[in-house]
Tab-separated table of C-alpha atoms in Angstrom:
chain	number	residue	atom	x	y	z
A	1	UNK	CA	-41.670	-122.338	-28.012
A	2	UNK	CA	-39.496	-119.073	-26.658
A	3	UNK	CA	-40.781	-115.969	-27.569
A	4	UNK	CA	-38.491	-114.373	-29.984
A	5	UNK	CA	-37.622	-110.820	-28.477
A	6	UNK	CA	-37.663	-107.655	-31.129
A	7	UNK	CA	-36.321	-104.425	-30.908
A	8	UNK	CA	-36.942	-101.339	-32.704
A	9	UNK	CA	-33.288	-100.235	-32.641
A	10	UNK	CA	-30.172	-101.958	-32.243
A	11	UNK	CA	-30.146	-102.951	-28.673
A	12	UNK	CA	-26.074	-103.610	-28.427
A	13	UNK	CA	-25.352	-100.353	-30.202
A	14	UNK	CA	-24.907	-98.221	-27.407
A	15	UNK	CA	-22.683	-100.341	-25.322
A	16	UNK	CA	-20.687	-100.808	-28.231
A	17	UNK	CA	-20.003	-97.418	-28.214
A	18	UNK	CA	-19.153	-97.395	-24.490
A	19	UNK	CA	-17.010	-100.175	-24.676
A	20	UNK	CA	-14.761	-98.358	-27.214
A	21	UNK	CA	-13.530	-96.570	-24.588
A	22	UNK	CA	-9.601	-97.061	-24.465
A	23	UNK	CA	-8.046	-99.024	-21.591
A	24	UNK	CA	-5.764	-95.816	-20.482
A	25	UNK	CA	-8.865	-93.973	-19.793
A	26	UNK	CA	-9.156	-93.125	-16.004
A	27	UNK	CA	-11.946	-94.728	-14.318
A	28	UNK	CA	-13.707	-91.249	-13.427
A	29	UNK	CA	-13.557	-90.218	-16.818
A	30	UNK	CA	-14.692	-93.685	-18.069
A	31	UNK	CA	-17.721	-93.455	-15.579
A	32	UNK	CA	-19.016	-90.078	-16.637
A	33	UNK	CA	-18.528	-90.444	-20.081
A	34	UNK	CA	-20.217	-93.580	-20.193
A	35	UNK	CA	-23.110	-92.329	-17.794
A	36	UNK	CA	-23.237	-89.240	-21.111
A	37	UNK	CA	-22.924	-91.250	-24.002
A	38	UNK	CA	-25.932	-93.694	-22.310
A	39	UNK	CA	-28.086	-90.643	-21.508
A	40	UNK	CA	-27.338	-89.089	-24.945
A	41	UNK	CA	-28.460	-92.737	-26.649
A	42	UNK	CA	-31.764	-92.869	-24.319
A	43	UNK	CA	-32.617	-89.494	-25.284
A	44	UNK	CA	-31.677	-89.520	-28.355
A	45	UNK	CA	-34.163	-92.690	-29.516
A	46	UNK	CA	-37.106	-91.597	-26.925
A	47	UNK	CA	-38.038	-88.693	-28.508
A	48	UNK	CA	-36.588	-90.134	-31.908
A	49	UNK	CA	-34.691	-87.654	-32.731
A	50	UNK	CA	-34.280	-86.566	-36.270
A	51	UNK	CA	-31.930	-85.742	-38.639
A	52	UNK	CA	-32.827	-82.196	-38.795
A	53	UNK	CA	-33.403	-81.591	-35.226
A	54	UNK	CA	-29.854	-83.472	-34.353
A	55	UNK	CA	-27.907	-81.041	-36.483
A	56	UNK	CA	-29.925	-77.973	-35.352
A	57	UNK	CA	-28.144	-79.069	-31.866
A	58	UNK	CA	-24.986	-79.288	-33.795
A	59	UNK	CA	-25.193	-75.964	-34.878
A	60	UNK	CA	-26.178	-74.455	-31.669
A	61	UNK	CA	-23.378	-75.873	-29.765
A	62	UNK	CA	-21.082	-74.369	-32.598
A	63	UNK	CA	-22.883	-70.934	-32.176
A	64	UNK	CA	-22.457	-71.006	-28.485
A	65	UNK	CA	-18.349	-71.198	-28.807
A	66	UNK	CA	-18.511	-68.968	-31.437
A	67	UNK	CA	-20.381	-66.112	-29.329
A	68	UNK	CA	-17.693	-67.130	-26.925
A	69	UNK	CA	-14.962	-64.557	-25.705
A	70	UNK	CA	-12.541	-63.718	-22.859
A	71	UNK	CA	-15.666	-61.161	-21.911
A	72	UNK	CA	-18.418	-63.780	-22.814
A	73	UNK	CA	-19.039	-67.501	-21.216
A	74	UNK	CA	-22.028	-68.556	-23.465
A	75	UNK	CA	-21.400	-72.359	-22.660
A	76	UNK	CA	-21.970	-70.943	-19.016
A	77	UNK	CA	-24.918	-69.138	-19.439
A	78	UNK	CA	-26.725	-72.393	-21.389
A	79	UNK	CA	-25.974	-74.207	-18.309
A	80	UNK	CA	-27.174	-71.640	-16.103
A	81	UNK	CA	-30.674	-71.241	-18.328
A	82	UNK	CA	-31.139	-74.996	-18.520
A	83	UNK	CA	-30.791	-75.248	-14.406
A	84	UNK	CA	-27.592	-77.380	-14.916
A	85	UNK	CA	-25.402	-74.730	-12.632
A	86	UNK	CA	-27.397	-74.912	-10.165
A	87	UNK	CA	-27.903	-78.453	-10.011
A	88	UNK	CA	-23.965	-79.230	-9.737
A	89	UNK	CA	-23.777	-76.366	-7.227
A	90	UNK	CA	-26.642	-78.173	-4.509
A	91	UNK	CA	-24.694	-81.040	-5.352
A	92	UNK	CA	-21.008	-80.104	-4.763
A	93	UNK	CA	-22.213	-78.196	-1.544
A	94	UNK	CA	-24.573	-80.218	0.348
A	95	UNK	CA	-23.990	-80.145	3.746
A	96	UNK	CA	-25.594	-82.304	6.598
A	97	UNK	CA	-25.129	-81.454	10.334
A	98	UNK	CA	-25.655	-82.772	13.169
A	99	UNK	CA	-27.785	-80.115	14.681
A	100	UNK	CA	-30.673	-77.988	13.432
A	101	UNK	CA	-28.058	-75.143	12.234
A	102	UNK	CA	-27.535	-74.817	8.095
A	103	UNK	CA	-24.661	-73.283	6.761
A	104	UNK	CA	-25.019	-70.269	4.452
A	105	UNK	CA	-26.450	-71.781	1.365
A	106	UNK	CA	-24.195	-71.227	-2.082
A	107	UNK	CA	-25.630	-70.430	-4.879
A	108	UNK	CA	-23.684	-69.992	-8.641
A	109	UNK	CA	-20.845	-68.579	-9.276
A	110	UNK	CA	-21.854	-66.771	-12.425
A	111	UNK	CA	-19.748	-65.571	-15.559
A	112	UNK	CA	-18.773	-62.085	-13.770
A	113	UNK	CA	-16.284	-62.838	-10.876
A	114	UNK	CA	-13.261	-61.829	-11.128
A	115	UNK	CA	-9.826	-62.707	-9.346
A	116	UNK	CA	-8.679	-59.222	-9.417
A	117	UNK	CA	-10.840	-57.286	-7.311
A	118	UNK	CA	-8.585	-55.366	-5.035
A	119	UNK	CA	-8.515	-55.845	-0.932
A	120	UNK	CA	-10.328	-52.349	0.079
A	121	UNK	CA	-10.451	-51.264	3.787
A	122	UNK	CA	-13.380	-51.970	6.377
A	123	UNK	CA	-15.942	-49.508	6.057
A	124	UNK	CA	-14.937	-48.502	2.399
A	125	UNK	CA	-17.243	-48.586	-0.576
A	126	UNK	CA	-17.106	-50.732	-3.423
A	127	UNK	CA	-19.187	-47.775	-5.755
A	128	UNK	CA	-15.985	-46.121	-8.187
A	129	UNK	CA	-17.998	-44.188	-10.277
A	130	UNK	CA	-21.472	-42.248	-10.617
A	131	UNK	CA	-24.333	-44.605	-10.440
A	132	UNK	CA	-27.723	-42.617	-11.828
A	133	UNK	CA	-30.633	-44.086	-9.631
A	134	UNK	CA	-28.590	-46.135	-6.938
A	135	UNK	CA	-29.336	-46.289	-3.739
A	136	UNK	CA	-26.140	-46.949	-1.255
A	137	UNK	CA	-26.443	-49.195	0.974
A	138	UNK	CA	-24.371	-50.076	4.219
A	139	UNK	CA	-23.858	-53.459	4.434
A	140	UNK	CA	-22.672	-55.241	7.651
A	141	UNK	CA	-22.878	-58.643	9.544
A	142	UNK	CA	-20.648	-61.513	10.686
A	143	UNK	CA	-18.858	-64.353	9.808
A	144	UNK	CA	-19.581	-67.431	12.156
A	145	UNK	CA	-18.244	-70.836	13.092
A	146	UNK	CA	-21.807	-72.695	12.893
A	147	UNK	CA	-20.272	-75.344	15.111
A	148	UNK	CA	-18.624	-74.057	18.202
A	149	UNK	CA	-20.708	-70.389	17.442
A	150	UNK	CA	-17.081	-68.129	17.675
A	151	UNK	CA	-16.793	-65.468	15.181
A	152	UNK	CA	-13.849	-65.886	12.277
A	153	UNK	CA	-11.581	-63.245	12.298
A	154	UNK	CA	-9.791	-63.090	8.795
A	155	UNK	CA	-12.062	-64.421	6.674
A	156	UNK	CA	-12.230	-63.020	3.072
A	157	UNK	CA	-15.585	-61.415	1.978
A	158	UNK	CA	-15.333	-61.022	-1.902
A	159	UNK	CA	-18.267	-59.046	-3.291
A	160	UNK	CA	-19.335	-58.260	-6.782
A	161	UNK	CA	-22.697	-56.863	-8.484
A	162	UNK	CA	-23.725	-55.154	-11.167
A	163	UNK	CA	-24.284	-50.806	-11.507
A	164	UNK	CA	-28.152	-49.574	-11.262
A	165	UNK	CA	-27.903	-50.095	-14.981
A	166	UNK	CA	-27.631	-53.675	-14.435
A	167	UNK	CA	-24.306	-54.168	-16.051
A	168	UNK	CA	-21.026	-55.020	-14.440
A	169	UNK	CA	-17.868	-53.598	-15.183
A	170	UNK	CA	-16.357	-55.378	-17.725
A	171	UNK	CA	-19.348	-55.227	-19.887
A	172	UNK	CA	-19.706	-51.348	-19.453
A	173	UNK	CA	-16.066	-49.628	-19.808
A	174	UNK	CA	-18.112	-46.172	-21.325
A	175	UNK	CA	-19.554	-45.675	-17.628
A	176	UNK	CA	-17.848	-48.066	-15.318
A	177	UNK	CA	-13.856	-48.100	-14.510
A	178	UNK	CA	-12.356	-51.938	-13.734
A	179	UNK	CA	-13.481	-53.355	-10.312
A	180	UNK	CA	-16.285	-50.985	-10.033
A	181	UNK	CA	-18.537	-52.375	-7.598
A	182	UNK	CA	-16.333	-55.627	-6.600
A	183	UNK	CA	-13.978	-55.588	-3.685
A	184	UNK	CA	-12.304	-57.655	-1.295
A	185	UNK	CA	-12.457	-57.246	2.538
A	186	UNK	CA	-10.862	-58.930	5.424
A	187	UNK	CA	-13.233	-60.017	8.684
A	188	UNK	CA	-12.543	-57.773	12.200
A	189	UNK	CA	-11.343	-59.714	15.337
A	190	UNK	CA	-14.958	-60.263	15.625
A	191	UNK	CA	-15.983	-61.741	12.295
A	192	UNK	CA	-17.539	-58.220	11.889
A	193	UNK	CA	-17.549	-56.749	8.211
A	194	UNK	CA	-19.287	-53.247	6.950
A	195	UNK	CA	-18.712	-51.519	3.433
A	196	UNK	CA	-20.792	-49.507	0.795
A	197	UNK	CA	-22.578	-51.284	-1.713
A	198	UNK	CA	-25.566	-50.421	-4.368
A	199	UNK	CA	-29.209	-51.738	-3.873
A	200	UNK	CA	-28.759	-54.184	-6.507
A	201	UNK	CA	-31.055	-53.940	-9.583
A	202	UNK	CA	-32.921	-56.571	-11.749
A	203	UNK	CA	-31.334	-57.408	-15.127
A	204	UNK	CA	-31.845	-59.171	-18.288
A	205	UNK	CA	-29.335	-62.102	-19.596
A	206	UNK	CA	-28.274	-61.133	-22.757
A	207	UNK	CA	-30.980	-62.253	-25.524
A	208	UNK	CA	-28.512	-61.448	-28.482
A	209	UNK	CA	-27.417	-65.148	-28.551
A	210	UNK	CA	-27.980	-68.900	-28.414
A	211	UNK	CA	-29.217	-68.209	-24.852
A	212	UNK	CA	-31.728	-65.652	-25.753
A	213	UNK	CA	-32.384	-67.981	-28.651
A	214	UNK	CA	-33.118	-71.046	-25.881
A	215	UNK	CA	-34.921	-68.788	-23.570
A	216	UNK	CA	-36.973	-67.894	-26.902
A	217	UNK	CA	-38.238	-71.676	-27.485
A	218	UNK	CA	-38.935	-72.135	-24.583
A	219	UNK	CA	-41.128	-69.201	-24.148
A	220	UNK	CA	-39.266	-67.740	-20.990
A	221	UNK	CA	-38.304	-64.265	-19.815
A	222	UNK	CA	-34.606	-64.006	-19.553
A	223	UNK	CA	-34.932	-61.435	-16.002
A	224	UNK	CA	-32.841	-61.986	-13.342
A	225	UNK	CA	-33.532	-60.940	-10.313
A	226	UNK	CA	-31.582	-58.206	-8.062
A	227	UNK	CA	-28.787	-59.912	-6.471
A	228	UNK	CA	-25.331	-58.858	-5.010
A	229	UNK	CA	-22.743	-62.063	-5.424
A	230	UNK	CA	-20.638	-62.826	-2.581
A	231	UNK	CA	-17.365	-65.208	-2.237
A	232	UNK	CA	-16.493	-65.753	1.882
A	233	UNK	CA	-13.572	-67.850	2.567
A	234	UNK	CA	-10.960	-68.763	4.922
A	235	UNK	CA	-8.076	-71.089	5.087
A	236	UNK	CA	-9.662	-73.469	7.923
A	237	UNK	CA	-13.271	-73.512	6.629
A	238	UNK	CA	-15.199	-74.595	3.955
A	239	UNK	CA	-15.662	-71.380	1.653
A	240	UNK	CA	-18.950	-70.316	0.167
A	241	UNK	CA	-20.380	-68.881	-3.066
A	242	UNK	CA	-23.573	-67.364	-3.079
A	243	UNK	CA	-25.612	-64.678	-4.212
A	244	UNK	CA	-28.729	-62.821	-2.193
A	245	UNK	CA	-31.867	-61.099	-3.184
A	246	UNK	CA	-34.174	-58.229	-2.172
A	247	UNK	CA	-37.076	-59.449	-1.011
A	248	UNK	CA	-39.739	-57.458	-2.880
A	249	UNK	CA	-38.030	-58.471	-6.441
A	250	UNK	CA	-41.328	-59.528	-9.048
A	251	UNK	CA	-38.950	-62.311	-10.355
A	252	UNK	CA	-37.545	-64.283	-7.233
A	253	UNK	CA	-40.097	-67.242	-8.179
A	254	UNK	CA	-38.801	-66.972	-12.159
A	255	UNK	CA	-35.357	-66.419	-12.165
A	256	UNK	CA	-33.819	-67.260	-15.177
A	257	UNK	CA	-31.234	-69.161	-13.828
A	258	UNK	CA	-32.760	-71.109	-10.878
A	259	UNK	CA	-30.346	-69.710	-8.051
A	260	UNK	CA	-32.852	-68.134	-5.766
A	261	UNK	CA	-32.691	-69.979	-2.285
A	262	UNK	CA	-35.564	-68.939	0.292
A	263	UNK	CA	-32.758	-68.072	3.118
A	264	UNK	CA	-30.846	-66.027	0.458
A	265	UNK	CA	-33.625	-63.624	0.265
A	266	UNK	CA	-32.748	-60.428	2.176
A	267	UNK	CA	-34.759	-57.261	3.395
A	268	UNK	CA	-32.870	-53.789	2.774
A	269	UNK	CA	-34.450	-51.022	5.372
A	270	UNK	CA	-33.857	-47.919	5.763
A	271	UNK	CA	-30.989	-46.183	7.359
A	272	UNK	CA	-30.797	-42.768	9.368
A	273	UNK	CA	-27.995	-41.419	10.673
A	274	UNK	CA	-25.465	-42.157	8.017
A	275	UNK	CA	-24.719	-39.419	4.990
A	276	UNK	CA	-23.538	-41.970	3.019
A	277	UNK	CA	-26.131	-44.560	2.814
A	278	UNK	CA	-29.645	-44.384	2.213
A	279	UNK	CA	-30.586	-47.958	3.187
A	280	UNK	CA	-28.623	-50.650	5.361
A	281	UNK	CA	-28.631	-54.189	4.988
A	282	UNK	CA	-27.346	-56.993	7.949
A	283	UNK	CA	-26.511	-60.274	6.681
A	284	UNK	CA	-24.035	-62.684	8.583
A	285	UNK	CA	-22.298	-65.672	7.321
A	286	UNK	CA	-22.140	-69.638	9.435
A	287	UNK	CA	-19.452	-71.445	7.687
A	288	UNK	CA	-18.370	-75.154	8.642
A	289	UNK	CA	-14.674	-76.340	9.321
A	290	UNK	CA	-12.690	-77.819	6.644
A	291	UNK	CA	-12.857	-80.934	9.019
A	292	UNK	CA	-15.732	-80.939	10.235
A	293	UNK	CA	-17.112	-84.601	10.132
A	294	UNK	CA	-20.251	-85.052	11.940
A	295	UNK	CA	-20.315	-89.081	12.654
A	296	UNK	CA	-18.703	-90.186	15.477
A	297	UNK	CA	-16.587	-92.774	13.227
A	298	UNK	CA	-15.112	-90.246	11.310
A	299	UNK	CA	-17.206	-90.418	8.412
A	300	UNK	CA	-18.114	-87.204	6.686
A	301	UNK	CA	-21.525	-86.158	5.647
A	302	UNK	CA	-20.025	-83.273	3.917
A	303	UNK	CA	-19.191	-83.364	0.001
A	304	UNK	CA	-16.549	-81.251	-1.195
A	305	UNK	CA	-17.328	-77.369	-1.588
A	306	UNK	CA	-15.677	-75.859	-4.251
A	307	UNK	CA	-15.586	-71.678	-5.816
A	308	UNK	CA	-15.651	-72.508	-9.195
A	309	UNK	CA	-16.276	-70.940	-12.751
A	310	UNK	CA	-16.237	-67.965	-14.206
A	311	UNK	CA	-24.130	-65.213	-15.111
């Protein structure tokens, strides 16, 4: 005699669900929001979720867009606490070559970057206004072809961070005037860059909403560590986002948004000779062709590297 078969929970309710998905819906959109809704289901009855703890979540998602500004990406910064930034970043720029070489790694964009930092000369400095406790730094390098080696002459190094009080402009308009410590600069005829930057400093996410809330729970510190953000890109190659960090920074092994890389970690030393910089740092840039494809039948090993977002 077959063995009747009993389930706890409705075992056609989900794809039920799923299969009210309309007919115009396009097939990407049909795959990911199927892939959620079946993820949201499985969660949702393995930790049997209850009524109280479902509309906490409710709530929190409606405190996160209400925190929410032109100034403020709090839907952002949940993503970047929970490690979900980071995870779409390795997977949007993963890169396999051929040879031993690696491409600069990315790292997140972050809420901060803005499209209007202003093109500033070679050699200039990004620093606008009077930073108590910086230490300038000269920062130089190249920008590279990793596959033939040849230097890229008009590439676009875009470069933001935040003051020695570890806030960036935008959030700081008592002490910092718009595109403080963000510029744009153009690579030499030999891929060579060199500007004026701050010795970044360590900084807290902000704690005053559902973030600081999350971070709470889950009995985290909500430190980031130093980092200077960095956007290189030219027409013919792939561009990269990333962000690097001093190497003597207590919370490179914590950071409270997982986008600390172990070749992203830099060492600042210090510089004589120069009256305008205390300390120097060197830091060069391999990017790969826009068609690069690294199989001899044509097929690329390269998904698609986007600058996206607006931490």
């Amino acid at each position: 005699m077959a063995t009747k078969t009993t389930h706890r929970f409705d075992p056609n309710f989900t794809q039920n669900v799923i299969n009210a998905i309309g007919p115009k819906t396009t097939p990407r959109t049909r795959e990911v929001l199927s892939a959620l809704i079946k993820h949201v289901h499985d969660f949702t009855r393995e930790v049997e979720l209850t009524t109280e703890e479902w509309m906490m979540g409710v709530q929190f998602m409606n405190a996160v867009g209400q925190i929410s500004d032109a100034k403020r990406n709090e839907g952002q910064r949940i993503s970047d606490v929970i490690g979900l930034e980071s995870l779409v970043d390795e997977i949007a720029h993963k890169v396999t070559m051929e040879t031993d070489d690696i491409p600069t790694s990315s790292s997140i964009l972050g809420p901060f970057w803005s499209p209007n930092a202003p093109f500033r000369d070679l050699g200039a400095s990004i620093i606008q206004d009077h930073t108590p406790g910086g230490q300038v730094t000269l920062m130089h390098g190249t920008v590279t072809n990793i596959v033939n080696k040849k230097p890229i002459s008009g590439a676009v190094f875009d470069i933001w961070q935040a003051s020695s009080n570890g806030k960036y402009d935008f959030q700081d308009p008592e002490n910092q005037t718009d595109n403080n410590l963000r510029g744009k600069f153009r690579t030499d005829e030999h891929g060579g860059y060199h500007f004026y930057c701050l010795r970044p400093t360590a900084y807290s996410l902000p704690t005053d909403g559902p973030a600081g809330k999350l971070l709470n729970m889950l009995d985290r510190h909500p430190m980031r560590p130093a980092h200077i953000h960095l956007m290189i890109s030219h027409d013919d190659y792939k561009p990269v986002t990333t962000q690097i960090f001093p190497k003597d920074d207590p919370y490179l092994t914590t950071d409270s948004v997982f986008a600390v890389k172990d070749d992203l970690v830099v060492d600042f030393t210090p510089l004589e000779g120069d009256p305008k910089a205390a300390l120097e740092l060197q830091y060069s840039v391999n990017l790969v062709p826009r068609d690069y494809h690294p199989h001899a039948n044509g097929s690329s090993a390269i998904n698609g590297v986007s600058t996206h977002g607006v931490s």
